[in-house]
C-alpha angles and dihedrals in degrees: 000000000000119000118239117221113210120245128218090256092059119103118231087242088062095055120106119249095021117105130179094283093051090047091050091051091050092048091050087055091051096255110133107149140052087237091058091046093049091047092053097038125215097287097050092042089053090048090051091053090049090055093059108105111252092015118128108169119182123229087259086079090057091051090047093050093050090047091049090055097043100035092241124132110257092240090058090049091050091051102039106027103030097109097047092047093048091049091049090049091051090049091050091049092049092047091051091050091050091048091048094048093046090050091055110093116237118237 
């Protein structure tokens, strides 16, 4: 079975792996289009969802986002791309902390 990569004209609701709850989490984070999702990438989109107050997404959302962008089932992503995604998430978190600390004025 061939994987189908989403196009810019696709609606987030049309993407594989993303159900209504995932869509609602993305919308709460200000992500409404495939173009926005593709621009951010799965890791940064997941990080944006995590920043929403009261949000507590599981890593299954990260797998689903990557699968939505690549056309892979989320279980395949979890099995085959877990380590690289977790490392990228850690890098993104560290970069955000560095940016935040450098933006804080010293006294």
